[in-house]
Amino acid sequence: MNPFFFGSSRRQLFGAYDPPREGGRRGAVLCYPLAREYLLAHPTFRHLARLLSSSGWHVLRFDYYGTGDSAGDFEDAGRDLWLADIETAIDELKDISQLARVSLIGMRYGAVLAAMAARRRRDVESLVLWDPVPDGRAYLSELGVTSRTEGASSGAEADGAVFSDRLLREIQDTTATSVPPQGLPRTLVLGTCGPIDAFQALHTHLATGGADCSLEHVPDVPVWREEWGRGGVGMAVAAATRIVTWMS
Amino acid sequence: MDVVTAPVREKVAVFGEARGLVGILTLPASEPPPGAPCVILLSTGILHRVGSNRLWVTLARALGAEGIVTLRFDLSGIGDSERRREVGSLRESVERDIAEAITYLHSTQGADHFVLVGLCSGAYDAFHAALGETRVIGAVMVDMPGPFQTWRHTAHHLMARVLRPASWRDPVRKAALYAREFLGARQPAHDHGDGYVVGGRSSVTREQMGAELGQLLGRGVKLHFAFTPGIETNYNHRTQFRHTFPLAARHPALSYDYFPEADHVFSAPSSRAQLINAIVTWIRR
């Protein structure tokens, strides 16, 4: 695994590149969830990257602007910036691997971003939406977003992250039909916890709109929510394994 | 490639005997003063070097803006760092990780003195690493689990529960529970075998920690403890440290802070800002 910074000098992004163990004809960019979900999902993303790397994939996971080790602050970021970051990551992986096309894997709101980014490009060959957020308002409620009470600042807070008014609107506007299906590559909607019905509307929207989209349920740990003590780490092993199989 | 987040620069650090440890080195824009210590921020539990709510990212950048070099890294097996191949206890692994971080900073920055900073399990790691590492001249322990419980702590704990309406739903059972707690008949600490505990209770005795504090202070190590009521079974009022370790609390090289409005991970931005300001101020001194 090779950690490094990439992108423009004004918006440096942190990335972790896993080269393929052998072969190397496929590449994947991993799109994290947001805020505390990012922290909790980090071990699973590392595990997924290693699985893919062992299966012959070039893999790049990266932190969006204002998150993780990347430059900037969360409250200054938003959907458009992050979509641009995904595109920068795609270009970076293509440059490293000399591949013409890559795949995108996103979890939770990262899945929403991955789908939106995939539509902007002609070089995304497959897309995995891992427990995507089908309802932005419900998602914000689940995060426990509350209005800021400190000073005259606007926006809202959830689990320590400050959401700008603009980002709140962008997330609130997220629904199962937010991403038009036209132009999407081969797509897997993967649900791991809760009723699969939660993703049915999204799958129906994409499939009836002409996207090559499948829906699967792989019971596993909701890694973006759980937290473990020092004695062990929980990871969505079954879901990660299924993703690698589907992509291969 | 260095990242410029004015007025600091950030670069990836891959180090250790097996080059298995990964971190981010935050450098001030200008040369740090000669003899200035380097600060090492330790990862907490399963959370990697970024820290809860990017606490360590923000702290490292704030320290960098004050001319202080900081390394925040993932302990072995956490985040992007590899697991150690050799067999050993968790305590041994942590101590070797910290030693390798110190070696890295010494070889790349020419540093000879170090300050360790940790939260929760990281605080415990910082405190115990300082005991065995003479190059550590200071340590900041945030919400460190320890033998801080006193009868005052129990009284505060019980009073808070008594004042909660929900506590009175089953008065007979609750009264028996309170009596048991006040008399000290509480459940034993869950010890992972290396002194680290779950639930804010410590298997290290007060006498042992008192001796360790004496050892560090006697060596001239500066210590700063910061507590929140976030793990209420561990710490729940401002003067608790003074009552637990009265001798150490009076030592000029030891200080302690209490953030009554903060939770264990400093979720509120204002609490984080207060903690970061307190740590930066303490380190600058």
Coordinates of C-alpha atoms in Angstrom, one line a residue:
Chain A
M1 CA 0.0 0.0 0.0
N2 CA 1.4 3.4 -1.0
P3 CA 0.0 6.4 0.7
F4 CA 0.5 9.8 -1.0
F5 CA -0.9 13.2 -1.7
F6 CA -2.3 14.1 -5.1
G7 CA -4.4 16.7 -6.8
S8 CA -3.9 20.5 -7.2
S9 CA -1.7 22.4 -4.8
R10 CA -4.8 24.3 -3.6
R11 CA -6.8 21.2 -2.9
Q12 CA -4.4 18.4 -2.0
L13 CA -6.1 15.0 -1.5
F14 CA -4.8 12.1 0.5
G15 CA -4.8 8.7 -1.3
A16 CA -3.8 5.2 -0.6
Y17 CA -2.9 3.1 -3.6
D18 CA -2.8 -0.7 -3.6
P19 CA -1.1 -2.2 -6.6
P20 CA -2.4 -5.5 -8.1
R21 CA -0.8 -8.6 -6.7
E22 CA -0.6 -9.8 -10.3
G23 CA -2.3 -9.0 -13.6
G24 CA -3.6 -5.5 -13.2
R25 CA -6.1 -5.0 -15.9
R26 CA -8.8 -3.5 -13.8
G27 CA -8.9 -0.5 -11.5
A28 CA -11.2 0.7 -8.7
V29 CA -11.7 4.0 -6.9
L30 CA -13.2 3.7 -3.5
C31 CA -15.5 6.5 -2.2
Y32 CA -15.9 6.7 1.6
P33 CA -19.0 7.7 3.5
L34 CA -19.0 11.0 5.4
A35 CA -18.3 12.3 8.8
R36 CA -18.1 9.6 11.6
E37 CA -19.2 6.9 9.2
Y38 CA -15.9 7.5 7.3
L39 CA -13.9 6.7 10.5
L40 CA -15.9 3.6 11.3
A41 CA -15.8 2.3 7.8
H42 CA -12.1 2.8 7.3
P43 CA -11.0 -0.7 8.3
T44 CA -13.5 -2.2 6.0
F45 CA -12.4 -0.1 3.1
R46 CA -8.8 -1.1 3.7
H47 CA -9.9 -4.7 3.8
L48 CA -11.8 -4.3 0.5
A49 CA -8.8 -2.6 -1.1
R50 CA -6.6 -5.6 -0.1
L51 CA -9.1 -8.1 -1.4
L52 CA -9.3 -6.3 -4.7
S53 CA -5.5 -5.9 -4.9
S54 CA -5.1 -9.7 -4.3
S55 CA -7.6 -10.3 -7.1
G56 CA -5.5 -8.3 -9.6
W57 CA -7.0 -4.8 -9.2
H58 CA -5.3 -1.4 -9.0
V59 CA -7.1 0.3 -6.1
L60 CA -7.2 3.9 -5.0
R61 CA -9.1 5.0 -1.9
F62 CA -8.9 8.6 -1.0
D63 CA -10.2 11.3 1.4
Y64 CA -12.5 14.0 -0.1
Y65 CA -11.5 17.6 0.5
G66 CA -12.2 18.6 4.1
T67 CA -12.2 15.0 5.3
G68 CA -9.6 12.6 6.6
D69 CA -6.0 13.7 5.8
S70 CA -6.9 15.9 2.8
A71 CA -6.7 19.6 2.9
G72 CA -9.4 21.9 4.0
D73 CA -12.3 21.8 6.4
F74 CA -15.5 19.8 6.2
E75 CA -17.7 22.8 6.5
D76 CA -16.1 24.4 3.4
A77 CA -16.8 21.4 1.3
G78 CA -19.9 20.1 -0.5
R79 CA -21.2 17.8 -3.2
D80 CA -19.8 19.6 -6.2
L81 CA -16.3 19.8 -4.7
W82 CA -16.4 16.1 -3.8
L83 CA -17.6 15.1 -7.3
A84 CA -14.6 16.9 -8.6
D85 CA -12.4 15.1 -6.1
I86 CA -13.8 11.7 -7.4
E87 CA -13.0 12.8 -10.9
T88 CA -9.5 13.8 -9.8
A89 CA -9.1 10.4 -8.2
I90 CA -10.2 8.6 -11.3
D91 CA -7.7 10.5 -13.4
E92 CA -5.0 9.8 -10.9
L93 CA -5.7 6.0 -10.9
K94 CA -5.8 6.0 -14.7
D95 CA -2.4 7.7 -14.7
I96 CA -0.9 5.3 -12.2
S97 CA -2.2 2.2 -13.8
Q98 CA -2.3 3.2 -17.4
L99 CA -5.8 1.9 -17.6
A100 CA -8.4 3.5 -19.8
R101 CA -11.4 2.7 -17.6
V102 CA -12.0 2.2 -13.9
S103 CA -14.7 1.1 -11.5
L104 CA -16.2 3.1 -8.6
I105 CA -17.3 1.7 -5.3
G106 CA -19.1 4.0 -2.9
M107 CA -20.7 3.4 0.6
R108 CA -23.6 5.4 2.0
Y109 CA -23.4 9.0 0.8
G110 CA -20.2 8.0 -0.9
A111 CA -22.4 5.7 -3.1
V112 CA -24.6 8.7 -4.1
L113 CA -21.5 10.7 -5.0
A114 CA -20.0 7.7 -6.9
A115 CA -23.2 7.3 -9.0
M116 CA -23.3 11.1 -9.7
A117 CA -19.6 11.0 -10.7
A118 CA -20.1 7.9 -12.9
R119 CA -22.7 9.7 -14.9
R120 CA -20.3 12.5 -15.7
R121 CA -17.7 10.2 -17.2
R122 CA -17.3 7.9 -20.1
D123 CA -14.5 5.9 -18.4
V124 CA -16.3 4.2 -15.5
E125 CA -17.0 0.6 -16.4
S126 CA -18.8 -0.6 -13.3
L127 CA -20.4 0.9 -10.2
V128 CA -21.1 -0.5 -6.8
L129 CA -23.5 1.3 -4.5
W130 CA -22.9 -0.2 -1.0
D131 CA -25.9 0.6 1.2
P132 CA -26.6 3.9 -0.6
V133 CA -28.6 6.7 0.9
P134 CA -32.0 6.6 -0.7
D135 CA -33.5 9.4 1.3
G136 CA -31.4 12.4 2.3
R137 CA -33.7 13.7 5.0
A138 CA -33.9 10.3 6.7
Y139 CA -30.1 10.1 6.4
L140 CA -29.6 13.4 8.1
S141 CA -32.1 12.3 10.8
E142 CA -30.1 9.1 11.2
L143 CA -26.9 11.1 11.6
G144 CA -28.6 13.2 14.3
V145 CA -28.1 16.5 12.5
T146 CA -29.0 19.4 14.7
S147 CA -29.0 23.1 14.0
R148 CA -26.0 24.9 15.3
T149 CA -26.6 26.9 18.4
E150 CA -23.1 28.5 18.7
G151 CA -22.8 32.1 17.8
A152 CA -24.3 33.3 14.6
S153 CA -23.0 30.4 12.5
S154 CA -25.5 28.8 10.2
G155 CA -25.5 25.2 9.1
A156 CA -25.9 22.1 11.4
E157 CA -23.8 19.6 13.3
A158 CA -23.8 15.9 13.5
D159 CA -21.3 13.7 15.4
G160 CA -18.9 16.6 15.4
A161 CA -19.1 17.4 11.8
V162 CA -20.3 20.9 10.7
F163 CA -22.6 20.7 7.7
S164 CA -22.9 23.9 5.7
D165 CA -26.4 25.1 4.7
R166 CA -25.5 24.3 1.1
L167 CA -24.4 20.7 1.9
L168 CA -27.6 20.2 4.0
R169 CA -29.7 21.2 1.1
E170 CA -27.8 18.9 -1.3
I171 CA -28.2 16.0 1.1
Q172 CA -31.9 16.8 1.8
D173 CA -32.6 16.8 -1.9
T174 CA -31.2 13.3 -2.3
T175 CA -33.9 10.7 -3.1
A176 CA -34.0 7.4 -4.9
T177 CA -34.5 9.2 -8.2
S178 CA -31.7 11.8 -7.7
V179 CA -29.4 10.0 -10.1
P180 CA -30.7 9.6 -13.7
P181 CA -30.1 6.1 -14.9
Q182 CA -29.0 7.1 -18.4
G183 CA -25.3 6.8 -18.9
L184 CA -24.7 4.6 -15.8
P185 CA -22.4 1.7 -16.2
R186 CA -23.1 -1.9 -15.0
T187 CA -24.3 -1.3 -11.4
L188 CA -24.7 -3.3 -8.3
V189 CA -26.9 -2.0 -5.5
L190 CA -25.8 -3.9 -2.4
G191 CA -27.8 -3.8 0.9
T192 CA -26.2 -5.3 4.0
C193 CA -28.6 -4.4 6.8
G194 CA -32.2 -3.6 7.3
P195 CA -34.9 -4.5 4.8
I196 CA -33.8 -4.7 1.1
D197 CA -37.0 -2.8 0.4
A198 CA -35.1 0.3 1.3
F199 CA -33.2 0.1 -1.9
Q200 CA -35.9 -1.3 -4.1
A201 CA -37.1 2.1 -5.2
L202 CA -33.5 3.0 -6.2
H203 CA -33.1 -0.2 -8.1
T204 CA -36.4 0.1 -9.8
H205 CA -35.7 3.7 -10.9
L206 CA -32.3 2.7 -12.4
A207 CA -33.4 -0.6 -14.0
T208 CA -36.6 0.7 -15.6
G209 CA -34.6 3.7 -16.8
G210 CA -32.4 1.4 -18.8
A211 CA -29.4 0.9 -16.5
D212 CA -27.9 -2.6 -16.2
C213 CA -28.6 -2.7 -12.5
S214 CA -28.9 -5.6 -10.1
L215 CA -30.0 -5.5 -6.4
E216 CA -28.5 -7.9 -3.8
H217 CA -28.8 -8.3 -0.1
V218 CA -25.8 -9.7 1.7
P219 CA -26.4 -9.7 5.5
D220 CA -23.4 -8.1 7.2
V221 CA -22.3 -5.6 9.8
P222 CA -23.4 -2.0 9.3
V223 CA -19.8 -0.9 9.6
W224 CA -20.5 2.8 9.4
R225 CA -22.5 2.5 12.6
E226 CA -20.8 0.0 14.8
E227 CA -17.8 0.7 17.0
W228 CA -15.6 -1.9 18.6
G229 CA -13.4 -1.9 21.6
R230 CA -9.7 -2.4 21.5
G231 CA -10.1 -6.1 21.6
G232 CA -11.2 -6.5 18.0
V233 CA -12.3 -4.9 14.8
G234 CA -15.5 -5.7 13.0
M235 CA -15.6 -5.6 9.2
A236 CA -18.1 -6.3 6.5
V237 CA -16.2 -9.3 5.2
A238 CA -19.1 -11.0 3.5
A239 CA -20.2 -7.8 1.7
A240 CA -16.6 -7.0 0.6
T241 CA -16.1 -10.6 -0.7
R242 CA -19.4 -10.4 -2.7
I243 CA -18.3 -7.0 -4.2
V244 CA -15.0 -8.5 -5.4
T245 CA -16.8 -11.5 -6.9
W246 CA -19.4 -9.3 -8.7
M247 CA -16.7 -7.0 -10.0
S248 CA -14.5 -9.8 -11.3
Chain B
M1 CA 4.9 15.5 -2.4
D2 CA 4.4 18.0 0.4
V3 CA 0.9 19.4 1.0
V4 CA 0.8 23.1 1.7
T5 CA -2.0 24.0 4.0
A6 CA -0.7 27.4 4.9
P7 CA 1.0 27.9 7.1
V8 CA 1.9 24.3 7.4
R9 CA 3.3 21.6 5.1
E10 CA 2.1 18.0 5.3
K11 CA 3.9 14.9 4.0
V12 CA 3.3 11.2 4.2
A13 CA 5.5 9.3 6.7
V14 CA 6.1 5.6 6.2
F15 CA 8.5 4.3 8.8
G16 CA 9.5 1.6 11.2
E17 CA 11.8 -1.3 11.0
A18 CA 9.6 -3.0 8.5
R19 CA 8.3 0.2 7.0
G20 CA 4.9 -0.8 8.2
L21 CA 3.8 2.3 10.1
V22 CA 2.0 5.1 8.3
G23 CA 1.5 8.6 9.4
I24 CA 1.3 12.2 8.4
L25 CA 4.1 14.6 9.3
T26 CA 3.0 18.2 9.8
L27 CA 5.8 20.7 9.4
P28 CA 5.6 24.4 10.1
A29 CA 6.1 26.7 7.1
S30 CA 9.2 28.1 8.8
E31 CA 12.1 26.3 10.5
P32 CA 11.1 25.4 14.1
P33 CA 13.2 26.9 16.9
P34 CA 16.3 24.8 17.8
G35 CA 15.7 22.3 20.5
A36 CA 12.0 22.4 20.1
P37 CA 10.4 19.1 20.8
C38 CA 8.4 17.1 18.3
V39 CA 4.9 16.1 19.1
I40 CA 3.6 12.6 18.5
L41 CA -0.2 12.1 18.3
L42 CA -1.2 8.5 19.0
S43 CA -4.2 6.8 17.4
T44 CA -7.1 5.9 19.7
G45 CA -8.6 2.4 19.8
I46 CA -9.6 1.3 16.3
L47 CA -9.8 4.9 15.0
H48 CA -6.9 5.8 12.8
R49 CA -4.5 8.8 12.8
V50 CA -7.2 11.3 11.7
G51 CA -8.9 11.1 15.1
S52 CA -12.5 11.4 16.1
N53 CA -14.0 14.5 14.3
R54 CA -10.5 15.1 12.8
L55 CA -9.2 16.1 16.2
W56 CA -5.7 15.1 15.5
V57 CA -5.7 16.7 12.0
T58 CA -6.8 20.0 13.5
L59 CA -4.4 19.8 16.4
A60 CA -1.4 18.9 14.2
R61 CA -2.2 21.9 11.9
A62 CA -2.6 24.2 14.9
L63 CA 0.7 23.1 16.3
G64 CA 2.3 23.5 12.9
A65 CA 1.1 27.0 12.8
E66 CA 2.9 27.6 16.1
G67 CA 6.2 26.3 14.7
I68 CA 5.9 22.8 16.1
V69 CA 6.6 19.6 14.2
T70 CA 4.0 16.9 14.7
L71 CA 3.7 13.3 13.6
R72 CA 0.3 11.6 13.9
F73 CA 0.4 7.9 12.9
D74 CA -1.5 4.6 13.1
L75 CA -0.4 2.1 15.6
S76 CA 0.4 -1.3 14.2
G77 CA -2.7 -3.0 12.8
I78 CA -4.8 0.2 12.9
G79 CA -5.7 2.4 10.0
D80 CA -3.1 2.0 7.2
S81 CA -0.3 0.5 9.4
E82 CA 0.6 -3.1 9.1
R83 CA 0.3 -5.6 11.9
R84 CA 3.5 -6.6 13.5
R85 CA 4.6 -10.0 12.4
E86 CA 6.5 -10.8 15.6
V87 CA 4.5 -12.2 18.5
G88 CA 4.2 -10.0 21.5
S89 CA 1.7 -8.3 23.9
L90 CA -0.3 -5.4 22.8
R91 CA 1.7 -3.2 25.3
E92 CA 5.0 -4.3 23.7
S93 CA 3.7 -3.6 20.2
V94 CA 2.6 -0.1 21.2
E95 CA 5.9 0.7 22.8
R96 CA 7.8 -0.5 19.8
D97 CA 5.6 1.6 17.6
I98 CA 6.2 4.7 19.6
A99 CA 9.9 4.0 19.7
E100 CA 10.0 3.7 16.0
A101 CA 8.1 7.0 15.6
I102 CA 10.7 8.6 17.8
T103 CA 13.5 7.1 15.8
Y104 CA 11.9 8.4 12.6
L105 CA 11.6 11.9 13.9
H106 CA 15.1 11.9 15.3
S107 CA 16.5 10.7 11.9
T108 CA 14.4 13.0 9.7
Q109 CA 14.0 16.1 11.9
G110 CA 17.0 15.8 14.1
A111 CA 14.8 15.9 17.2
D112 CA 15.9 14.7 20.5
H113 CA 12.9 15.5 22.7
F114 CA 9.4 14.4 22.3
V115 CA 5.9 15.1 23.6
L116 CA 3.3 12.3 23.4
V117 CA -0.4 13.1 23.1
G118 CA -3.2 10.6 23.3
L119 CA -6.9 10.3 24.0
C120 CA -8.5 7.4 25.9
S121 CA -6.5 4.3 25.1
G122 CA -4.0 6.6 23.4
A123 CA -3.6 8.6 26.6
Y124 CA -2.9 5.4 28.4
D125 CA -0.3 4.5 25.7
A126 CA 1.3 8.0 26.0
F127 CA 1.6 7.8 29.8
H128 CA 3.1 4.3 29.8
A129 CA 5.4 4.9 26.9
A130 CA 6.8 8.0 28.7
L131 CA 7.7 5.7 31.6
G132 CA 10.1 3.7 29.5
E133 CA 11.3 6.3 27.0
T134 CA 13.7 8.8 28.4
R135 CA 13.5 11.0 25.3
V136 CA 9.9 11.8 26.1
I137 CA 9.9 15.1 28.0
G138 CA 6.2 15.7 28.1
A139 CA 2.9 13.9 27.7
V140 CA -0.7 15.0 27.3
M141 CA -3.4 12.5 28.5
V142 CA -6.9 13.2 27.4
D143 CA -9.6 11.2 29.2
M144 CA -7.2 8.6 30.2
P145 CA -8.8 5.6 31.9
G146 CA -7.3 5.3 35.3
P147 CA -7.8 4.7 39.1
F148 CA -9.3 8.1 39.6
Q149 CA -12.4 6.9 41.5
T150 CA -12.8 8.3 45.0
W151 CA -15.7 8.5 47.4
R152 CA -16.4 12.0 46.0
H153 CA -16.5 10.5 42.5
T154 CA -19.1 8.0 43.7
A155 CA -21.1 10.6 45.4
H156 CA -21.2 12.8 42.3
H157 CA -22.1 9.8 40.3
L158 CA -24.9 8.8 42.6
M159 CA -26.2 12.3 43.0
A160 CA -26.5 12.7 39.2
R161 CA -28.5 9.5 39.0
V162 CA -30.7 10.4 42.0
L163 CA -31.6 13.6 40.4
R164 CA -32.7 11.9 37.2
P165 CA -36.5 11.2 37.2
A166 CA -36.0 7.8 35.5
S167 CA -33.9 6.7 38.4
W168 CA -37.0 6.6 40.6
R169 CA -39.0 4.1 38.6
D170 CA -38.0 1.2 40.8
P171 CA -37.0 2.8 44.1
V172 CA -36.3 -0.3 46.1
R173 CA -34.0 -1.8 43.5
K174 CA -32.4 1.5 42.9
A175 CA -31.8 2.1 46.6
A176 CA -30.0 -1.3 46.9
L177 CA -27.9 -0.5 43.9
Y178 CA -26.9 2.9 45.2
A179 CA -26.0 1.4 48.6
R180 CA -23.9 -1.3 46.9
E181 CA -22.1 1.3 44.8
F182 CA -21.4 3.6 47.6
L183 CA -20.0 0.8 49.7
G184 CA -17.6 0.1 46.8
A185 CA -18.9 -3.3 45.9
R186 CA -18.7 -2.7 42.2
Q187 CA -17.9 -5.0 39.4
P188 CA -14.2 -5.7 38.8
A189 CA -12.5 -3.9 35.9
H190 CA -12.3 -5.8 32.6
D191 CA -8.6 -6.1 32.0
H192 CA -7.2 -6.9 28.5
G193 CA -4.0 -8.1 30.1
D194 CA -2.0 -5.1 29.4
G195 CA -3.5 -2.7 31.9
Y196 CA -6.0 -1.2 29.4
V197 CA -9.5 -1.5 30.6
V198 CA -13.0 -1.2 29.3
G199 CA -15.6 1.2 30.7
G200 CA -13.3 3.6 32.4
R201 CA -12.2 1.4 35.2
S202 CA -8.6 0.7 35.7
S203 CA -6.9 -2.5 36.8
V204 CA -3.9 -0.3 37.7
T205 CA -4.1 0.5 41.4
R206 CA -3.9 4.1 42.7
E207 CA -0.6 3.2 44.4
Q208 CA 0.9 1.9 41.2
M209 CA -0.1 5.0 39.2
G210 CA 1.0 7.2 42.0
A211 CA 4.4 5.6 41.8
E212 CA 4.5 6.0 38.1
L213 CA 3.6 9.7 38.4
G214 CA 6.4 10.1 40.9
Q215 CA 8.8 8.4 38.5
L216 CA 7.9 10.7 35.6
L217 CA 7.9 13.9 37.6
G218 CA 11.1 12.9 39.2
R219 CA 12.7 12.6 35.8
G220 CA 11.5 16.1 34.9
V221 CA 8.7 15.0 32.5
K222 CA 5.9 17.5 32.2
L223 CA 2.5 16.0 32.4
H224 CA -0.9 17.4 31.4
F225 CA -4.2 15.6 32.0
A226 CA -7.5 16.7 30.4
F227 CA -10.7 15.1 31.4
T228 CA -14.4 15.2 30.4
P229 CA -17.4 13.6 32.0
G230 CA -17.8 11.6 28.9
I231 CA -16.8 8.3 30.7
E232 CA -18.6 9.1 33.8
T233 CA -17.4 6.0 35.6
N234 CA -13.9 7.3 35.1
Y235 CA -14.1 11.0 36.0
N236 CA -16.9 13.4 36.8
H237 CA -15.8 16.5 38.6
R238 CA -13.1 19.2 38.3
T239 CA -11.1 18.5 41.4
Q240 CA -11.1 14.7 41.1
F241 CA -7.5 14.4 40.1
R242 CA -6.4 16.5 43.1
H243 CA -8.3 14.3 45.4
T244 CA -6.9 11.1 43.8
F245 CA -3.3 12.1 43.6
P246 CA -2.9 15.1 45.9
L247 CA 0.9 15.0 46.0
A248 CA 1.3 14.8 42.2
A249 CA -1.4 17.5 41.7
R250 CA 0.7 20.0 43.6
H251 CA 3.8 19.4 41.5
P252 CA 4.7 22.4 39.3
A253 CA 5.3 20.1 36.3
L254 CA 1.8 18.6 36.4
S255 CA -1.4 20.3 35.4
Y256 CA -4.9 19.1 34.7
D257 CA -8.0 20.4 33.0
Y258 CA -11.7 19.5 33.1
F259 CA -14.0 20.2 30.2
P260 CA -17.5 19.7 31.8
E261 CA -19.4 20.4 28.6
A262 CA -17.4 18.1 26.4
D263 CA -18.1 14.5 25.6
H264 CA -15.5 11.8 25.4
V265 CA -14.6 12.6 21.7
F266 CA -15.1 16.3 21.8
S267 CA -17.9 16.2 19.3
A268 CA -18.9 19.9 19.7
P269 CA -16.6 22.1 17.7
S270 CA -16.4 24.6 20.6
S271 CA -15.2 21.8 22.9
R272 CA -12.6 20.7 20.3
A273 CA -11.4 24.3 19.9
Q274 CA -11.0 24.6 23.7
L275 CA -9.1 21.4 24.0
I276 CA -6.8 22.2 21.0
N277 CA -6.2 25.7 22.4
A278 CA -5.3 24.2 25.8
I279 CA -2.9 21.7 24.4
V280 CA -1.2 24.1 22.1
T281 CA -0.8 26.6 24.9
W282 CA 0.6 23.9 27.2
I283 CA 3.1 22.6 24.6
R284 CA 4.3 26.1 23.8
R285 CA 5.1 26.6 27.4

